[in-house]
XYZ file of C-alpha atoms in Angstrom:
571
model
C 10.859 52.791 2.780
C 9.234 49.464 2.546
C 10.649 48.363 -0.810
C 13.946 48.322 0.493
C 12.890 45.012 1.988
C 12.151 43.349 -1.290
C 15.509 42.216 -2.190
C 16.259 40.534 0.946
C 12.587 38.748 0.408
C 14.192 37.763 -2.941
C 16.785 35.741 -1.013
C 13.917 33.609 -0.604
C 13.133 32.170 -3.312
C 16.676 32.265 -4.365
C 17.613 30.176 -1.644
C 14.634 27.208 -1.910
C 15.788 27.226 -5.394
C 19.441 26.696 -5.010
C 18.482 23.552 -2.438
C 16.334 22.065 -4.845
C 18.648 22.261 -7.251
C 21.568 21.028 -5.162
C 19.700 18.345 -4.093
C 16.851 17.184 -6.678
C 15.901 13.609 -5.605
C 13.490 12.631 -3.279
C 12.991 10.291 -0.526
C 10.277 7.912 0.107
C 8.145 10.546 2.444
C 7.581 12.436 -0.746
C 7.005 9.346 -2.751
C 3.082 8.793 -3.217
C 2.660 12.722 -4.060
C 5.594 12.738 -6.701
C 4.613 9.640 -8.247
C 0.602 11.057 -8.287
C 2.293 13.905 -10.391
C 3.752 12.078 -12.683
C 1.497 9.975 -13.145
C -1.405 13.147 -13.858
C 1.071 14.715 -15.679
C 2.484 11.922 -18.017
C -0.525 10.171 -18.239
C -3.589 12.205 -17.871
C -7.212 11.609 -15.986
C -9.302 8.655 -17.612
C -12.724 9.501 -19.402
C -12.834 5.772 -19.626
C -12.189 2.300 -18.323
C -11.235 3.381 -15.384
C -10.000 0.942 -13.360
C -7.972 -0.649 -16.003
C -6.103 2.398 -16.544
C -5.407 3.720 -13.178
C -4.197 0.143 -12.617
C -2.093 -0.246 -16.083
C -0.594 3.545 -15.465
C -0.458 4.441 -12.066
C 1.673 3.788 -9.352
C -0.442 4.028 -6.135
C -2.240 1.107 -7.401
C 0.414 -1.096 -7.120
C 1.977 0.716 -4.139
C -0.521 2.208 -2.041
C 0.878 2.488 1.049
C 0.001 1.959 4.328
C -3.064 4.658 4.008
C -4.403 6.495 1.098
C -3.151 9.964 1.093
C -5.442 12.823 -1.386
C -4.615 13.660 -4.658
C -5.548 17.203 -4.645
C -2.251 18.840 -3.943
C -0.830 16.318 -6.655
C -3.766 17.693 -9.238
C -3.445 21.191 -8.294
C 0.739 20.976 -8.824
C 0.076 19.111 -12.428
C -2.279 21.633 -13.396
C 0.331 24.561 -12.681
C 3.191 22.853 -14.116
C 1.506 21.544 -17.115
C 1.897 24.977 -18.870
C 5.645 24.954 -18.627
C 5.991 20.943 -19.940
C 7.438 22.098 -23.379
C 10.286 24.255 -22.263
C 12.336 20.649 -20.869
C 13.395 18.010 -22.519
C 13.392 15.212 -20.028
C 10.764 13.913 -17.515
C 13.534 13.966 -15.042
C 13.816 17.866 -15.731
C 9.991 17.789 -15.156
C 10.503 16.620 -11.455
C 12.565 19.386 -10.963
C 9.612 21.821 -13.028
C 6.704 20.062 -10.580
C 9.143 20.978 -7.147
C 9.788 24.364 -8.145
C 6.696 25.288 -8.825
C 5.798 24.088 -5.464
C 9.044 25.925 -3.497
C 7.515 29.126 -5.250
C 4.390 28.660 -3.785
C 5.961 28.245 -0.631
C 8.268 31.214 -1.240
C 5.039 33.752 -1.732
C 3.267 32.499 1.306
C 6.475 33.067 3.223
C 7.021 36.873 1.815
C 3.181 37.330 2.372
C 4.167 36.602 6.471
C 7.169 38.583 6.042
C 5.136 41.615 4.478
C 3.212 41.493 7.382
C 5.581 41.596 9.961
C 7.186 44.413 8.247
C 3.431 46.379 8.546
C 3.005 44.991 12.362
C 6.666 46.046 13.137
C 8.422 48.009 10.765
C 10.911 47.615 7.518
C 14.032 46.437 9.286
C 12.067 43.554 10.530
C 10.950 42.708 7.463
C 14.549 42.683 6.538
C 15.483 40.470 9.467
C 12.563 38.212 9.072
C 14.037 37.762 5.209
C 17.460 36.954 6.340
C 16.753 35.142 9.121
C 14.151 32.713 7.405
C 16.746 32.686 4.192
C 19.459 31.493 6.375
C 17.464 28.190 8.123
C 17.981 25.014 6.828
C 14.893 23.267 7.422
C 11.800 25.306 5.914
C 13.785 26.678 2.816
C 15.291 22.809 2.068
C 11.951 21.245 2.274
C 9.993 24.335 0.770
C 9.789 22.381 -2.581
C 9.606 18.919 -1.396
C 6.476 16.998 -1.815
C 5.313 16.257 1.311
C 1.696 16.901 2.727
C 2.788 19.265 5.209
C 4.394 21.376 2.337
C 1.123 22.099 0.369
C -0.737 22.735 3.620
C 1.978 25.351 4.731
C 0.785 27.359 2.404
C -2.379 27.708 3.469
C -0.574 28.884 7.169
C 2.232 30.551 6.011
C -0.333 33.105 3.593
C -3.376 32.811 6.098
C -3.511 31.851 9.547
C -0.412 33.611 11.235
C -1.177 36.720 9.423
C -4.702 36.876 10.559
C -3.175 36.422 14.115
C -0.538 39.041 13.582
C -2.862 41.628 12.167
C -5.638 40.893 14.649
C -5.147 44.201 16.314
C -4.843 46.841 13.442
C -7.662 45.588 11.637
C -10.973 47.848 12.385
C -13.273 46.219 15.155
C -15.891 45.169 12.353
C -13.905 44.104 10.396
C -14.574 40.104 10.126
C -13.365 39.617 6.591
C -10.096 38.337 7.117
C -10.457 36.684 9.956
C -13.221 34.555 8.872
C -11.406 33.687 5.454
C -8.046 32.690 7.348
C -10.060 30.063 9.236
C -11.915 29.002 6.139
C -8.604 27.651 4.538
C -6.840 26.683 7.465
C -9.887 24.683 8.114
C -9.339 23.225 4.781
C -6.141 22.274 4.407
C -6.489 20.665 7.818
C -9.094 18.247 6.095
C -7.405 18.266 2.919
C -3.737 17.551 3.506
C -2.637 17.421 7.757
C -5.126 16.542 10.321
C -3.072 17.892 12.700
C -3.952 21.443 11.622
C -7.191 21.119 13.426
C -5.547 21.260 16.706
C -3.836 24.466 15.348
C -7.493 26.012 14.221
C -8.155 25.410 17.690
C -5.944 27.253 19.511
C -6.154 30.183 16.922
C -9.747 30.579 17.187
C -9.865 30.135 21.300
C -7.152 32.895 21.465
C -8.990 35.390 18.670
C -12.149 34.601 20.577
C -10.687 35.263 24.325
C -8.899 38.422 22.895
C -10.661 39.697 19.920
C -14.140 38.525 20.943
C -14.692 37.228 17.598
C -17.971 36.204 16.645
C -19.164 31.970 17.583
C -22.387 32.318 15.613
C -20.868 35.105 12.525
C -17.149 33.822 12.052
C -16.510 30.261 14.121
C -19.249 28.220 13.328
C -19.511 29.525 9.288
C -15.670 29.294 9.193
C -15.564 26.046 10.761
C -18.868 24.887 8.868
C -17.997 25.880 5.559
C -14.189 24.906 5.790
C -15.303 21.260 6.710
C -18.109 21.307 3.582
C -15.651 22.617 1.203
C -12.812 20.552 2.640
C -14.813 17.292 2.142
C -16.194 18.759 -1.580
C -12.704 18.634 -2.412
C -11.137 15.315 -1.454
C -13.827 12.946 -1.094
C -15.313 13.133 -5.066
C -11.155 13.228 -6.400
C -9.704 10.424 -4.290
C -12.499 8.295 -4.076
C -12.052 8.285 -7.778
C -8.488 7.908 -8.171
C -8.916 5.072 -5.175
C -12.138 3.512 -6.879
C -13.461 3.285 -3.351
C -16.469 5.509 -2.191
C -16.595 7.208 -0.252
C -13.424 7.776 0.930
C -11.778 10.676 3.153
C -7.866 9.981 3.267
C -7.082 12.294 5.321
C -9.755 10.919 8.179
C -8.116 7.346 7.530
C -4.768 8.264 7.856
C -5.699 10.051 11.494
C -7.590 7.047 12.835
C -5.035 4.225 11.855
C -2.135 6.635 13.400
C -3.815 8.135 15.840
C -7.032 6.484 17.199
C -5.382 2.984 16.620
C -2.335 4.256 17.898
C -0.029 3.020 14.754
C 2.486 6.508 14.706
C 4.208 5.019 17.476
C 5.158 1.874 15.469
C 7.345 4.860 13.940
C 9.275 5.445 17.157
C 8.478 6.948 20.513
C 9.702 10.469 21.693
C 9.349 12.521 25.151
C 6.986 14.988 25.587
C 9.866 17.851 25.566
C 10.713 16.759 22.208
C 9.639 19.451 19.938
C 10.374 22.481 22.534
C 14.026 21.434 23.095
C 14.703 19.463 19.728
C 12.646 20.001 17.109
C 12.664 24.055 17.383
C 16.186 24.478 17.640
C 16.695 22.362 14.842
C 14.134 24.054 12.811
C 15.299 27.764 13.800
C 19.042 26.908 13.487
C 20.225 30.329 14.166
C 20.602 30.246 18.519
C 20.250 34.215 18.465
C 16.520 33.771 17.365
C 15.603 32.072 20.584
C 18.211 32.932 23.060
C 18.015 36.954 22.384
C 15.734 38.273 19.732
C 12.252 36.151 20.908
C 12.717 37.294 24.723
C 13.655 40.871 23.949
C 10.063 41.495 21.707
C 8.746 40.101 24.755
C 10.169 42.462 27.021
C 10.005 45.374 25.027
C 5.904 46.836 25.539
C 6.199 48.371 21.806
C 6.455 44.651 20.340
C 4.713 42.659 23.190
C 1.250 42.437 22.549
C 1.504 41.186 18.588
C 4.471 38.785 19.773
C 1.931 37.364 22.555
C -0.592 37.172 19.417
C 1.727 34.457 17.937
C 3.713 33.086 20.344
C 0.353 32.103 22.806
C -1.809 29.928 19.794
C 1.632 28.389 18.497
C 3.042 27.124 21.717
C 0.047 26.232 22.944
C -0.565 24.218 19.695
C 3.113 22.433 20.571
C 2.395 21.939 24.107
C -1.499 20.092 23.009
C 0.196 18.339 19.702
C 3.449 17.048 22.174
C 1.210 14.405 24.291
C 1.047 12.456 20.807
C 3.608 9.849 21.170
C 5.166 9.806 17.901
C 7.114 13.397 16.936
C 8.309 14.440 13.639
C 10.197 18.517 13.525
C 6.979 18.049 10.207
C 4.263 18.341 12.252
C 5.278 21.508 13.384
C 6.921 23.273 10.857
C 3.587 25.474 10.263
C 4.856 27.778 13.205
C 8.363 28.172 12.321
C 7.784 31.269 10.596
C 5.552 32.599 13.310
C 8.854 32.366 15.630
C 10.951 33.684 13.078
C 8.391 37.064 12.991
C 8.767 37.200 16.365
C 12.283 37.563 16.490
C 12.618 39.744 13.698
C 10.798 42.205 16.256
C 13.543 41.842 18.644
C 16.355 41.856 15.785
C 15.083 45.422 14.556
C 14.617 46.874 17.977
C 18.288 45.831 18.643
C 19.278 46.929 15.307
C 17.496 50.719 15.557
C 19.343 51.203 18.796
C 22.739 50.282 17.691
C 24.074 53.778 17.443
C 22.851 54.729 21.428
C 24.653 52.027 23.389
C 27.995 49.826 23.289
C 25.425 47.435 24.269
C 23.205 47.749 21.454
C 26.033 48.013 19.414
C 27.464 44.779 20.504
C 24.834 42.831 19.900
C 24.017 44.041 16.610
C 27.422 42.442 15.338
C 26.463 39.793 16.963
C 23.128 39.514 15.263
C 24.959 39.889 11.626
C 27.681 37.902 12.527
C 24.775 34.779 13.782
C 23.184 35.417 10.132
C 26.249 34.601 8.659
C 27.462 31.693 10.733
C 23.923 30.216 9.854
C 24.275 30.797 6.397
C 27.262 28.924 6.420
C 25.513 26.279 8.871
C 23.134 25.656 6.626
C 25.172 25.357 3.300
C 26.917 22.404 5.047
C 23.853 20.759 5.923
C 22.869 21.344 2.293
C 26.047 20.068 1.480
C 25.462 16.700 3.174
C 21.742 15.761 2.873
C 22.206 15.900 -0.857
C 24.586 12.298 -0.014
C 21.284 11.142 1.093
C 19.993 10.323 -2.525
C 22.117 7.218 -3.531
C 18.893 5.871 -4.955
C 18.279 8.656 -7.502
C 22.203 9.140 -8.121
C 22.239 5.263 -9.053
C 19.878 5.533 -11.552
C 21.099 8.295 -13.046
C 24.268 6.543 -13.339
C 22.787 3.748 -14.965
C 20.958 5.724 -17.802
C 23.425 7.539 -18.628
C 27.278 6.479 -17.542
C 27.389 3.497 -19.171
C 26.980 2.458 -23.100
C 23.949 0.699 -23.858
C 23.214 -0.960 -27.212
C 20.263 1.047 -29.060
C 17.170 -1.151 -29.874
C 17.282 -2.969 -27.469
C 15.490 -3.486 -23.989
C 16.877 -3.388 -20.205
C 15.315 -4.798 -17.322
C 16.219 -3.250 -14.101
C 15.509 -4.280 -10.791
C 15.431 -1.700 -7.961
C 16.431 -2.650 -4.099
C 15.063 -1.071 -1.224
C 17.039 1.504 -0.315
C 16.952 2.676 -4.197
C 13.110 3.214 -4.305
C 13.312 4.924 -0.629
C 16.409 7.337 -1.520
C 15.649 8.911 -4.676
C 13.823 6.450 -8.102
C 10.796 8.165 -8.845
C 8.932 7.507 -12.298
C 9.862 10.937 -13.444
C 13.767 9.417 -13.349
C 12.717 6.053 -15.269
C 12.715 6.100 -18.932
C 9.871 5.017 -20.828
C 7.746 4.407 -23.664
C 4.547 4.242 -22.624
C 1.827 4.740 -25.330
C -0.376 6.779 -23.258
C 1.394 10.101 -22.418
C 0.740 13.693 -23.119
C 4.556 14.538 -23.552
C 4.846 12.515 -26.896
C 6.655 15.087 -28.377
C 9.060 15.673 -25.285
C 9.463 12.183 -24.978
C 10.512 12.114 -28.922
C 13.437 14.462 -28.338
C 15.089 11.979 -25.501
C 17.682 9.787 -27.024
C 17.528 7.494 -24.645
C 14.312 6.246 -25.837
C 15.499 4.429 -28.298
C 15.618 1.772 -26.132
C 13.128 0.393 -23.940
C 13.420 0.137 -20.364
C 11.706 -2.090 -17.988
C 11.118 -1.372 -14.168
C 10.595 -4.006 -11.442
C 9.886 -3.543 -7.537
C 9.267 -6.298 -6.134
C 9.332 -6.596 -2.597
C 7.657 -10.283 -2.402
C 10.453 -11.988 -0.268
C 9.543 -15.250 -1.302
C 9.864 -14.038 -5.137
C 13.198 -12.453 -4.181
C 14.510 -16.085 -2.769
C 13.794 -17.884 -6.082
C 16.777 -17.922 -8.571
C 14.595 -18.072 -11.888
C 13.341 -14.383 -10.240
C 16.882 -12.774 -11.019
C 17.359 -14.177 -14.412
C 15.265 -11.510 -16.415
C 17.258 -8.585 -14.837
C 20.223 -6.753 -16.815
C 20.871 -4.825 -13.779
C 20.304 -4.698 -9.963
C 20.183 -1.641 -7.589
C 21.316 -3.358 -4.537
C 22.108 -2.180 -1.151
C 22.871 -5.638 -0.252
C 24.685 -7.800 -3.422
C 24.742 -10.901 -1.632
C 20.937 -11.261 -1.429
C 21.435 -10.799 -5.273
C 21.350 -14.611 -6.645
C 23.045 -15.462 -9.786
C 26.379 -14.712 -11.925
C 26.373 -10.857 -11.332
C 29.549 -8.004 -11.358
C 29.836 -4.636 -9.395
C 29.754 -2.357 -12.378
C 29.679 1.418 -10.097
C 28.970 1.952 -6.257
C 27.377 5.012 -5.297
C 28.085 6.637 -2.183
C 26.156 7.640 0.635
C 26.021 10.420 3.737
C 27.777 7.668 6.012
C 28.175 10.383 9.504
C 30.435 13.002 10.539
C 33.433 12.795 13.233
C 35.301 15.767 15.031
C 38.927 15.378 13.874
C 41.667 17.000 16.587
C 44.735 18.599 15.962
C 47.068 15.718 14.418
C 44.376 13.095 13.480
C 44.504 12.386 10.278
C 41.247 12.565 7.670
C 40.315 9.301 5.373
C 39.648 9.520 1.847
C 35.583 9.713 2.182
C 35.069 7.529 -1.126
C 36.965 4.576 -1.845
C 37.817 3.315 -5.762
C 34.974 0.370 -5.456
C 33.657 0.809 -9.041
C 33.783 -3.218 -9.927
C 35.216 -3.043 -13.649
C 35.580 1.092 -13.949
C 36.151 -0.130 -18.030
C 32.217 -0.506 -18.331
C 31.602 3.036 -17.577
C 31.621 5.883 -19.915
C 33.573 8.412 -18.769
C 31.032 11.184 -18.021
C 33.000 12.955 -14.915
C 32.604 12.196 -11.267
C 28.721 11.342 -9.421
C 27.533 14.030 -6.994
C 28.702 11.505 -4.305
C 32.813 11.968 -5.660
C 32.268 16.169 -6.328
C 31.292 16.564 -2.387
C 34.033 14.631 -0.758
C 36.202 16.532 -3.410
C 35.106 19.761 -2.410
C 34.859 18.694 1.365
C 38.778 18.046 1.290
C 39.668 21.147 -0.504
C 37.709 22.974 2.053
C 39.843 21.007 5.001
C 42.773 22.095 3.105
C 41.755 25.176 3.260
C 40.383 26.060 6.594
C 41.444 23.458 8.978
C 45.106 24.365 10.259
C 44.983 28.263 9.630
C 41.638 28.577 10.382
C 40.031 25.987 12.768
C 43.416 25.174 14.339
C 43.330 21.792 13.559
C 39.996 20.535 14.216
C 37.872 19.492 11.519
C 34.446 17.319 11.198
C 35.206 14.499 8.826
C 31.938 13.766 7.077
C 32.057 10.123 6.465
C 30.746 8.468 3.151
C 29.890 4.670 2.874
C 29.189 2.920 0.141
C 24.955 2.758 -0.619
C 23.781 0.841 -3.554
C 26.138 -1.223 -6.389
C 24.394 -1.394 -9.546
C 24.839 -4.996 -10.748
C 25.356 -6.025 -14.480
C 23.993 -9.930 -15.103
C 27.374 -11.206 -16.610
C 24.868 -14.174 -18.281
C 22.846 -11.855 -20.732
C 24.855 -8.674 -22.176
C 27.820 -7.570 -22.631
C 28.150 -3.461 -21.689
């Protein structure tokens, strides 16, 4: 019955949810479309003046980046979350509101693909397709993050692979879906990822060479129409929020990577990269690939709608791998499309258990692979949430130490801090222009009045009168730091991991390096202090009766001191 799938689809949900709020910072990938939510959200759209306020109240103005990115995923978001603003209490509560809302989104376009994969091959693969896309790392961690890839996997994960996998049950005539897949893929390929168009490509050759889809009824008015409304969209919004027309971001961001060639100034990798790296990575579970992929190939019931993804995606990897610079991002749109495919094999494995030791066999091995990645990809949950020290600091400094009411604070952040986790949602202000007055009313901490400084300017950052207006410093580096300052609280960071054999001996991951601990107010450990914690108790527990002695130490190194000006105030 197909609702017994649903509560394995629930997982889910569950599961993006969980990582988000495991690990709620950001890092500086995400930063321009977190800060253009904020900064719709908090502030609102101008009727007015314009420039002035765009450049009085929002960050890409100051920081814009090496190339404009579009605002309409980041107006879209605010416009969905803006319902639910009154049921928090903090603007760092709302950054976990905006991300949810987004994993959500995710989450339906990822039970959308699943529902089809249960039509195209049955419930139990629907059931393995839930459990086996619940239990990777990769798409469920970054399901809520806000980076352009995320808001255009929606489009493919609800779309694009379904048109694909339904290709041959739908009626001959019937044009409908396959012309509106295109339209939005088409769209969020000029909208958010440029890269999608190599993906449209290779869809639309294969439905054409096996579907004989019509060029001159569905390509060209697909194509046409996605490109018109793709432009209608972006160009009007961000060459307002840029005050520069016209302006395509998406189109500038392609030809200063790509045309000009500056991705590779972000590293270099081998053509094989994605097929025997990223994939792996982004499939976790070996089973997928090794057995359950090559046995819906083999098997004629599940061939032919296997071939209908696995041809376009691969060939989209093999045309997208001559680029020189390779992110596991850039291909993430297909990860589901694999995990369908497997889910074939899983179920036809699964069905036959009861007919064969074989069969049999490799079932348990299928639910014992489920498990292991589970637990796989709780540790890896476990340890990318060290890789925040930026958003951990400044949580630290808001609220573990006493601060004077009335009275304002000016905080300079490093780095490190503004790449690993400070957002605007996570500062603390007063601004006179907000639509969460009433919110912002209820948050003690406004009493006082914080001030906010990046500068990057080296030449500013060599001048000692520069440091003199600061209360506090979030430094990765406290010697660069000039002046009379003290190492209030360190915050720890993800520092590696080491295979431990029998008899070697594990270090304590974090070190007492709080400075004066006397300053702080004792408010319980950082996130930092709970891991390693929990870490140990879980060497305790497993490592000599379960792992005979072998262990992987994960390492922890100290990230960012925040640094008190001993000349001004007093904690």
């Amino acid at each position: 019955m197909p609702f017994l799938a649903w509560p394995f689809y629930l997982l889910i949900p569950t599961f993006i949810l969980v990582h988000l709020f495991v690990s709620p910072y950001t890092k500086v990938e995400e930063s321009f479309n977190i800060q253009a939510i904020h900064d719709i959200l908090i502030h609102g759209i101008p009727t007015e003046n314009y420039d002035q306020f765009l450049t009085a109240n929002y960050d890409h103005v100051s920081f814009p980046g090496s190339v404009p990115r579009t605002f309409a995923g980041a107006l879209v978001l605010s416009g969905l979350s803006r319902p639910w603003v009154g049921l928090f209490s903090s603007t760092a509560q709302l950054q976990l509101l905006v991300r949810g809302v987004l994993g959500l989104l995710n989450a339906a376009a990822l039970i959308a693909f699943g529902r089809s994969v249960q039509t195209a091959f049955g419930t139990s693969a629907g059931i393995w397709y839930a459990l086996f896309q619940a239990s990777q790392f990769h798409v469920i961690y970054y399901a809520s993050r806000t980076l352009p890839n995320m808001f255009a996997f929606i489009f493919r994960g609800n779309l694009a692979l379904r048109s694909l996998l339904n290709a041959y049950a739908l009626p001959w005539n019937d044009r409908k879906g396959y012309r509106l897949g295109l339209y939005l893929l088409t769209i969020a390929g000029i909208v958010f990822r440029s890269e999608l168009a190599i993906l449209v490509g290779t869809i639309t050759t294969y439905l054409f060479l096996t579907r004989g889809i019509s060029i001159t009824r569905i390509i060209i008015p697909a194509g046409l129409g996605g490109v018109v409304i793709g432009l209608l969209c972006t160009v009007p919004l961000d060459s307002f929020f840029w005050q520069s027309f016209p302006l395509w971001p998406e189109w500038t961001g392609f030809y200063y990577n790509t045309v000009l060639g500056h991705s590779a100034d972000w590293g270099v990798s081998p053509w094989h990269y994605y097929f025997l790296n990223a994939l792996p990575r982004l499939l976790l579970n070996p089973a997928t690939y090794l057995l359950c992929i090559p046995v819906a190939l083999l098997n004629v019931a599940t061939r032919r709608r296997s071939l209908d993804l696995l041809v376009p995606m691969l060939t989209f990897i093999g045309l997208y791998s001559f680029l020189p610079h390779k992110e596991w991002r850039f291909i993430i749109y297909v990860i589901p499309g694999f995990t369908g495919i497997a889910a074939a094999g899983a179920s036809w494995i699964w069905t036959r258990r009861g007919k064969s030791l074989v069969y049999a066999v490799l079932s348990l091995a299928l639910v014992g692979s489920v498990l292991v990645s589970f637990a796989a990809s709780t540790a890896i949950l476990a340890i990318s949430s060290l890789n925040y020290p930026g958003g951990e600091a400044l949580g630290v400094l808001h609220h573990g130490f006493y601060h004077p009411s009335n009275q304002q604070f000016n905080v300079h952040f490093g780095n490190l801090a503004c790449q690993t986790g400070v957002t605007r949602f996570l500062e603390s202000h007063r601004g006179s222009q907000t639509v969460l007055d009433v919110l912002e009313a209820q948050s003690t901490i406004q009493k006082r009045t914080w001030v906010y400084d990046k500068t990057e300017d080296p030449s500013a950052l060599l001048d000692p009168m520069f440091w003199t207006k600061f209360d506090y410093v979030l430094a990765e580096s406290p010697e660069t730091v000039i002046g009379s300052w003290e190492v209030a609280h360190v915050v720890y960071g993800f520092g590696g991991v080491k295979l431990l054999k029998p008899g070697q001996e594990s270090g304590s991951p974090v070190e007492p390096l709080y400075g004066d601990d006397s300053r702080r107010v004792r408010m319980g450990e950082d996130w930092t202090s709970e891991v390693a914690k929990a870490w140990h108790y879980l060497e305790g527990l497993l490592r000599n009766q379960v792992l005979r002695g072998y262990w992987v130490e994960v390492r922890m190194e100290p990230k960012i001191r925040i640094l008190f000006n001993q000349m001004k105030h007093t904690l």
